[in-house]
Short mmCIF file of C-alpha atoms in Angstrom, two decimals:
data_model
loop_
_atom_site.label_atom_id
_atom_site.label_comp_id
_atom_site.label_asym_id
_atom_site.label_seq_id
_atom_site.Cartn_x
_atom_site.Cartn_y
_atom_site.Cartn_z
CA MET A 51 65.41 26.63 80.26
CA ARG A 52 67.01 25.04 83.25
CA ARG A 53 66.92 26.97 86.41
CA GLY A 54 69.32 26.32 89.28
CA ILE A 55 68.60 28.83 91.89
CA TYR A 56 66.28 26.87 94.22
CA HIS A 57 67.12 24.12 96.61
CA GLN A 58 64.98 21.47 98.42
CA ASP A 59 63.87 24.00 101.09
CA HIS A 60 62.61 26.35 98.47
CA GLU A 61 60.66 23.78 96.65
CA ALA A 62 59.01 22.54 99.85
CA PHE A 63 58.00 26.30 100.48
CA ARG A 64 56.67 26.35 96.94
CA ALA A 65 54.45 23.35 97.48
CA LEU A 66 53.21 25.00 100.59
CA VAL A 67 52.30 28.21 98.76
CA ARG A 68 50.87 26.49 95.74
CA ASP A 69 48.46 24.49 97.98
CA PHE A 70 47.46 27.82 99.84
CA VAL A 71 46.87 29.65 96.69
CA THR A 72 44.85 26.90 95.08
CA LYS A 73 42.70 26.25 98.15
CA GLU A 74 42.19 29.67 99.67
CA VAL A 75 42.94 32.36 97.03
CA VAL A 76 41.73 31.39 93.62
CA GLY A 77 38.10 30.82 94.48
CA GLU A 78 37.76 33.96 96.62
CA TYR A 79 39.87 36.24 94.23
CA PRO A 80 36.93 37.64 92.28
CA LYS A 81 35.25 38.85 95.59
CA TRP A 82 38.58 40.56 96.50
CA GLU A 83 38.72 42.25 93.26
CA LYS A 84 35.16 43.73 93.82
CA ALA A 85 36.05 44.75 97.41
CA GLY A 86 39.33 46.43 96.26
CA GLN A 87 41.40 44.74 98.99
CA MET A 88 42.45 41.46 100.57
CA PRO A 89 40.74 40.47 103.85
CA ARG A 90 42.83 40.67 107.01
CA ASP A 91 42.13 36.98 107.65
CA VAL A 92 44.33 36.19 104.57
CA PHE A 93 47.38 37.75 106.37
CA ALA A 94 46.48 35.81 109.47
CA ARG A 95 46.45 32.49 107.69
CA LEU A 96 49.77 33.31 105.84
CA GLY A 97 51.09 34.07 109.24
CA GLU A 98 49.99 30.73 110.65
CA LEU A 99 51.75 28.97 107.73
CA GLY A 100 55.01 30.82 108.45
CA VAL A 101 54.98 32.74 105.03
CA LEU A 102 55.06 36.17 106.63
CA GLY A 103 57.76 35.37 109.09
CA MET A 104 60.26 33.72 106.86
CA ALA A 105 62.72 36.59 107.25
CA ILE A 106 61.90 37.44 110.96
CA PRO A 107 64.35 35.89 113.62
CA GLU A 108 63.10 32.83 115.35
CA ALA A 109 63.06 34.69 118.65
CA TYR A 110 60.01 36.57 117.46
CA GLY A 111 58.08 33.72 115.98
CA GLY A 112 59.74 33.71 112.45
CA ALA A 113 61.98 31.28 110.50
CA GLY A 114 65.08 33.30 110.31
CA GLN A 115 65.45 32.83 106.63
CA GLU A 116 66.30 36.25 105.17
CA ASP A 117 66.42 34.75 101.57
CA PHE A 118 64.74 36.72 98.82
CA ARG A 119 64.25 33.49 96.78
CA TYR A 120 61.26 32.71 99.11
CA ASN A 121 59.71 36.06 98.17
CA VAL A 122 60.12 35.38 94.50
CA ILE A 123 58.47 31.84 94.79
CA LEU A 124 55.46 33.44 96.47
CA GLN A 125 54.97 35.78 93.37
CA GLU A 126 55.67 32.77 90.92
CA GLU A 127 52.96 30.67 92.48
CA ALA A 128 50.41 33.47 92.65
CA SER A 129 51.03 34.34 89.07
CA ARG A 130 50.84 30.70 87.93
CA ALA A 131 47.20 30.71 89.25
CA LEU A 132 46.48 33.98 87.52
CA VAL A 133 46.09 35.95 90.80
CA THR A 134 48.29 38.41 92.60
CA LEU A 135 49.16 38.82 96.28
CA SER A 136 50.58 42.28 95.66
CA THR A 137 49.69 43.75 99.20
CA VAL A 138 51.48 40.76 100.74
CA ARG A 139 54.36 41.34 98.42
CA THR A 140 54.66 44.91 99.52
CA GLN A 141 54.67 43.99 103.08
CA LEU A 142 57.40 41.45 102.76
CA ASP A 143 59.54 42.80 100.06
CA VAL A 144 59.39 46.57 100.48
CA ILE A 145 58.40 47.45 104.14
CA LEU A 146 59.65 44.47 106.24
CA PRO A 147 63.25 45.08 105.36
CA TYR A 148 63.09 48.55 106.95
CA PHE A 149 61.97 46.96 110.30
CA LEU A 150 64.56 44.20 110.03
CA ARG A 151 67.38 46.59 109.41
CA TYR A 152 66.59 49.61 111.52
CA ALA A 153 64.30 48.58 114.45
CA ASN A 154 65.98 48.61 117.71
CA ALA A 155 65.58 45.86 120.36
CA GLU A 156 62.58 47.45 122.10
CA GLN A 157 60.83 47.83 118.69
CA ARG A 158 61.67 44.36 117.75
CA ASP A 159 60.08 43.00 120.98
CA ARG A 160 57.02 45.32 120.26
CA TRP A 161 56.38 44.58 116.66
CA PHE A 162 58.07 41.64 115.31
CA PRO A 163 55.82 38.98 116.87
CA GLY A 164 52.73 40.56 115.12
CA LEU A 165 54.58 41.11 111.88
CA ALA A 166 55.34 37.33 111.81
CA SER A 167 51.86 36.23 112.74
CA GLY A 168 50.05 38.52 110.37
CA GLN A 169 48.30 40.46 113.12
CA LEU A 170 50.11 43.58 112.35
CA LEU A 171 49.73 44.97 108.83
CA THR A 172 52.02 47.55 107.37
CA ALA A 173 52.42 50.33 104.86
CA ILE A 174 55.04 52.88 103.94
CA ALA A 175 54.30 56.41 103.21
CA MET A 176 56.80 58.10 100.91
CA THR A 177 55.05 59.71 98.02
CA GLU A 178 53.23 63.07 98.34
CA PRO A 179 50.81 64.85 95.98
CA GLY A 180 53.39 67.26 94.87
CA THR A 181 56.60 65.37 94.90
CA GLY A 182 56.16 62.03 92.96
CA SER A 183 59.58 60.29 92.89
CA ASP A 184 61.47 63.40 94.24
CA LEU A 185 61.83 62.09 97.85
CA ALA A 186 64.26 64.93 98.55
CA GLY A 187 61.31 67.18 98.09
CA VAL A 188 59.19 65.76 100.87
CA SER A 189 57.35 68.37 102.78
CA THR A 190 55.47 66.34 105.50
CA SER A 191 57.05 67.71 108.65
CA ALA A 192 57.68 66.30 112.14
CA VAL A 193 58.68 68.84 114.79
CA ARG A 194 60.19 67.57 118.20
CA ASP A 195 58.21 68.42 121.13
CA GLY A 196 59.59 66.65 124.28
CA GLU A 197 59.26 62.94 123.95
CA HIS A 198 57.23 63.14 120.68
CA PHE A 199 57.33 64.36 117.18
CA VAL A 200 54.32 66.32 116.04
CA LEU A 201 53.70 65.15 112.42
CA ASN A 202 51.71 67.12 109.71
CA GLY A 203 51.38 66.50 105.99
CA ALA A 204 49.68 64.23 103.42
CA LYS A 205 50.72 61.21 101.54
CA THR A 206 49.25 59.63 98.39
CA PHE A 207 49.50 56.20 96.53
CA ILE A 208 50.02 54.23 99.72
CA THR A 209 49.65 50.54 99.17
CA GLY A 210 48.00 48.64 101.90
CA GLY A 211 47.25 51.82 103.79
CA LEU A 212 43.62 51.03 104.34
CA LEU A 213 44.16 48.17 106.80
CA ALA A 214 47.63 49.07 108.03
CA ASP A 215 48.35 48.94 111.78
CA LEU A 216 51.86 50.41 111.41
CA VAL A 217 52.70 53.14 108.80
CA ILE A 218 56.26 54.06 108.22
CA VAL A 219 56.08 57.80 107.39
CA VAL A 220 58.86 59.65 105.62
CA ALA A 221 58.91 63.11 107.21
CA ARG A 222 61.23 66.13 107.41
CA THR A 223 62.54 66.59 110.94
CA SER A 224 65.15 69.36 109.98
CA THR A 225 65.95 71.63 107.16
CA ASP A 226 69.21 72.10 105.32
CA PRO A 227 69.18 74.57 102.57
CA GLU A 228 72.42 73.22 101.19
CA ASN A 229 71.28 69.68 101.14
CA ARG A 230 67.68 68.64 100.43
CA ARG A 231 68.47 65.07 101.20
CA ALA A 232 69.30 65.72 104.77
CA GLY A 233 66.89 65.88 107.59
CA LEU A 234 64.45 63.12 106.66
CA SER A 235 63.36 60.60 109.24
CA LEU A 236 61.27 57.42 109.42
CA LEU A 237 58.37 57.64 111.91
CA VAL A 238 56.18 54.68 112.61
CA VAL A 239 52.60 55.88 112.87
CA GLU A 240 50.23 53.58 114.68
CA ASP A 241 46.57 52.96 113.92
CA GLY A 242 44.41 55.02 116.20
CA MET A 243 46.79 57.83 116.80
CA GLU A 244 44.87 61.11 117.03
CA GLY A 245 45.08 63.14 113.83
CA PHE A 246 45.96 60.19 111.51
CA GLU A 247 43.23 59.88 108.90
CA ARG A 248 42.83 57.51 105.82
CA GLY A 249 41.44 59.47 102.94
CA ARG A 250 40.28 58.29 99.60
CA VAL A 251 40.75 54.57 98.37
CA LEU A 252 42.06 55.44 94.84
CA ASP A 253 40.43 53.84 91.92
CA LYS A 254 43.24 52.35 89.89
CA MET A 255 43.27 51.01 86.35
CA GLY A 256 44.77 47.71 87.48
CA CYS A 257 45.96 45.98 90.58
CA LYS A 258 42.39 45.96 91.96
CA VAL A 259 43.00 43.60 94.80
CA GLN A 260 45.76 46.01 96.15
CA ASP A 261 44.20 48.77 98.03
CA THR A 262 45.87 52.17 97.60
CA VAL A 263 44.90 55.21 99.70
CA GLU A 264 45.63 58.76 100.53
CA LEU A 265 46.67 59.49 104.11
CA SER A 266 46.80 62.58 106.20
CA PHE A 267 48.44 63.62 109.44
CA THR A 268 47.35 66.57 111.54
CA ASP A 269 49.24 67.28 114.60
CA VAL A 270 49.83 63.59 115.23
CA ARG A 271 51.96 63.01 118.29
CA VAL A 272 54.43 60.19 117.38
CA PRO A 273 56.60 58.98 120.38
CA VAL A 274 60.34 59.39 119.83
CA SER A 275 60.44 55.66 120.53
CA ASN A 276 58.68 55.11 117.19
CA VAL A 277 61.55 56.50 115.18
CA LEU A 278 63.15 53.89 112.97
CA GLY A 279 66.92 54.21 112.93
CA GLU A 280 68.56 57.51 113.37
CA VAL A 281 66.83 60.95 113.20
CA GLY A 282 67.55 62.67 109.89
CA ALA A 283 69.18 59.54 108.25
CA ALA A 284 66.11 58.31 106.25
CA PHE A 285 67.31 59.31 102.76
CA GLY A 286 70.19 56.86 102.96
CA TYR A 287 67.85 54.20 104.41
CA LEU A 288 65.43 54.65 101.43
CA GLY A 289 68.26 54.10 98.93
CA HIS A 290 69.47 50.94 100.72
CA ASN A 291 66.39 48.73 99.94
CA LEU A 292 65.74 50.16 96.34
CA SER A 293 67.64 47.23 94.77
CA GLN A 294 65.22 44.69 96.45
CA GLU A 295 62.15 46.70 95.65
CA ARG A 296 63.11 46.72 91.98
CA MET A 297 63.91 43.03 92.01
CA THR A 298 60.54 42.53 93.40
CA VAL A 299 58.79 44.25 90.54
CA ALA A 300 61.05 42.58 88.09
CA ALA A 301 60.17 39.18 89.54
CA GLY A 302 56.45 39.87 89.22
CA SER A 303 56.87 41.03 85.77
CA VAL A 304 58.58 37.78 84.62
CA ALA A 305 56.04 35.69 86.43
CA GLN A 306 53.11 37.39 85.02
CA ALA A 307 54.44 37.36 81.50
CA ARG A 308 54.92 33.73 81.81
CA ALA A 309 51.43 33.33 83.06
CA ALA A 310 50.03 35.33 80.07
CA LEU A 311 52.05 33.08 77.66
CA THR A 312 50.65 29.93 79.25
CA ALA A 313 47.11 31.23 79.29
CA THR A 314 47.45 32.37 75.63
CA ILE A 315 48.72 28.97 74.47
CA GLU A 316 45.71 27.28 76.00
CA TYR A 317 43.30 29.84 74.58
CA VAL A 318 44.78 29.62 70.80
CA SER A 319 44.77 25.75 71.17
CA GLU A 320 41.07 25.69 71.76
CA ARG A 321 39.76 28.68 69.81
CA LYS A 322 39.03 28.25 66.17
CA ALA A 323 39.05 30.72 63.33
CA PHE A 324 38.45 30.03 59.53
CA GLY A 325 37.86 26.34 60.50
CA LYS A 326 41.01 25.59 62.34
CA PRO A 327 42.50 26.36 65.72
CA VAL A 328 44.26 29.78 65.98
CA ALA A 329 47.34 28.02 67.10
CA GLY A 330 47.64 26.46 63.54
CA PHE A 331 48.37 29.92 61.94
CA GLN A 332 52.11 30.75 61.36
CA ASN A 333 51.57 34.23 62.89
CA THR A 334 50.38 32.66 66.12
CA LYS A 335 53.34 30.28 66.23
CA PHE A 336 55.68 33.12 65.44
CA GLU A 337 54.36 35.58 68.07
CA LEU A 338 54.18 33.03 70.79
CA ALA A 339 57.72 31.83 69.90
CA SER A 340 59.05 35.37 70.24
CA VAL A 341 57.22 35.96 73.54
CA SER A 342 58.52 32.62 74.92
CA THR A 343 62.21 33.68 73.96
CA GLU A 344 61.79 37.05 75.66
CA VAL A 345 60.41 35.40 78.82
CA GLU A 346 63.32 33.02 78.99
CA ALA A 347 65.91 35.72 78.49
CA ALA A 348 64.31 37.82 81.22
CA GLN A 349 64.09 34.82 83.39
CA ALA A 350 67.77 34.09 83.07
CA MET A 351 68.67 37.72 83.78
CA LEU A 352 66.53 37.82 86.84
CA ASP A 353 67.76 34.55 88.34
CA GLN A 354 71.20 35.80 88.13
CA ALA A 355 70.24 39.00 89.83
CA VAL A 356 68.39 37.28 92.48
CA LEU A 357 71.47 35.18 93.38
CA ALA A 358 73.54 38.32 93.52
CA LEU A 359 70.98 39.92 95.78
CA VAL A 360 71.01 37.03 98.11
CA ASP A 361 74.82 37.21 98.24
CA GLY A 362 74.72 40.98 98.81
CA GLU A 363 76.45 41.77 95.58
CA LEU A 364 73.68 43.32 93.43
CA SER A 365 74.64 46.72 92.28
CA GLY A 366 72.14 49.51 91.98
CA ALA A 367 72.95 49.77 88.32
CA ASP A 368 72.31 46.05 87.81
CA ALA A 369 69.06 46.14 89.66
CA ALA A 370 68.00 48.96 87.44
CA ARG A 371 68.91 46.99 84.28
CA VAL A 372 66.95 44.03 85.37
CA LYS A 373 63.94 46.05 86.33
CA LEU A 374 64.08 47.97 83.08
CA PHE A 375 64.39 44.82 80.84
CA CYS A 376 61.83 42.73 82.74
CA THR A 377 59.04 45.33 82.96
CA GLU A 378 59.42 46.37 79.35
CA MET A 379 59.50 42.75 78.34
CA GLN A 380 56.19 42.20 80.35
CA ALA A 381 54.60 45.06 78.50
CA ARG A 382 55.49 43.65 75.07
CA ALA A 383 54.52 40.02 75.98
CA VAL A 384 51.25 40.67 77.43
CA ASP A 385 50.26 43.03 74.75
CA ARG A 386 51.13 40.52 72.10
CA CYS A 387 49.36 37.75 73.96
CA LEU A 388 46.15 39.88 74.27
CA GLN A 389 46.14 40.49 70.47
CA LEU A 390 45.79 36.73 69.89
CA PHE A 391 42.62 36.67 72.04
CA GLY A 392 40.99 39.01 69.58
CA GLY A 393 37.94 40.86 71.07
CA TYR A 394 37.69 38.48 73.92
CA GLY A 395 41.05 39.78 75.20
CA TYR A 396 39.43 43.09 75.89
CA MET A 397 36.80 41.51 78.13
CA MET A 398 37.70 41.56 81.92
CA GLU A 399 36.23 37.95 82.31
CA TYR A 400 39.42 36.72 80.70
CA PRO A 401 42.55 36.84 82.85
CA ILE A 402 44.59 38.21 79.91
CA ALA A 403 42.72 41.57 80.26
CA ARG A 404 43.55 41.79 83.96
CA LEU A 405 47.12 40.84 83.20
CA TYR A 406 47.28 43.57 80.73
CA ALA A 407 45.90 46.31 83.04
CA ASP A 408 48.07 45.16 85.97
CA ALA A 409 51.27 45.29 83.82
CA ARG A 410 51.10 48.87 83.16
CA VAL A 411 52.16 50.23 86.47
CA ALA A 412 55.39 48.01 86.57
CA ARG A 413 57.20 50.54 84.44
CA ILE A 414 56.34 53.27 86.88
CA TYR A 415 56.53 52.22 90.50
CA ALA A 416 59.85 51.51 92.32
CA GLY A 417 61.50 53.94 89.79
CA THR A 418 60.09 54.60 86.34
CA SER A 419 61.78 53.16 83.10
CA GLU A 420 63.14 56.61 82.57
CA VAL A 421 64.85 56.62 85.88
CA MET A 422 66.17 53.23 85.36
CA ARG A 423 67.67 54.33 82.10
CA THR A 424 69.24 57.29 83.92
CA ILE A 425 70.87 54.93 86.44
CA VAL A 426 72.22 52.66 83.84
CA ALA A 427 73.59 55.61 81.82
CA LYS A 428 75.46 57.01 84.91
CA SER A 429 77.02 53.63 85.43
CA LEU A 430 78.39 53.84 82.02
CA GLY A 431 79.98 57.21 82.74
CA LEU A 432 77.43 59.08 80.64
#
């Protein structure tokens, strides 16, 4: 179906990203999968191209274009090539907004040039081994001691934590028995701070290029000047970016479902069974027609939501609807596509197997499907 959300500047950016992915990602991607991470020099190259600094003000080496459509294009072009740039996506879509919104002038001078150039890599540490999605239950503590906070605790499932130079840590700086959401703060822990340790690199079912680690903090002295925003106000900050985080997941889901559909059409057109191409069977045609219809429906829903987000009008409930629909669609689409590959679909040498494994987490992170349904239900007065 016709899409009308992109303009000439967006398409020029698309051409830039497509060229980069084709020349510098596709051939190296299998090595990154085996290593379990993207090399640092990939971020530096993206910084040189201006991709990492699109939303960063020009004064700090960026382009000053805080337009989520550029982020979506990055995902679409990676998926089109049957790869993912998930750690880059996390840095741009999930973490950078906190710096853009809450960093003060001194912090901007200190960190923004490196963020734009790709010399500073980031992570955000929210989840703890015992809390999961319950951010109000954070137990990592930070106690004020003069001009420092003394940080203690542990975090898990931290994307990009292996190479991160700056880690935004959600920590409890005060306790209010009447309000568990109060007293949380964002502290930026820098690589090399004494007591900051990286633990296991977690072995995931999918998303193999995206390093995911455990982090620990033992009496880490974090300068007060490294607090993002106001002390004690972090719970509200975390909620502010949730709509964009969920749109990020939704955009990836639609792009990857489309990639699965394209790969399957190519495969069934070449693969023969009972003397004729698999594409010639009515079941194949019906299955792919259904997948195509769902992908287009999700794309239309996503595009409207992207425009609303860019205009600052996307509600939390609508973001939840889009994330729920697109991720559940992705699961159905990739599963149906894999079935048409037969036994080969279960072999990791075929991209459909990786797309299948990668898809599963989309219904979990940035809020599970069950949480999305709860949000939508509340918007209905239920």
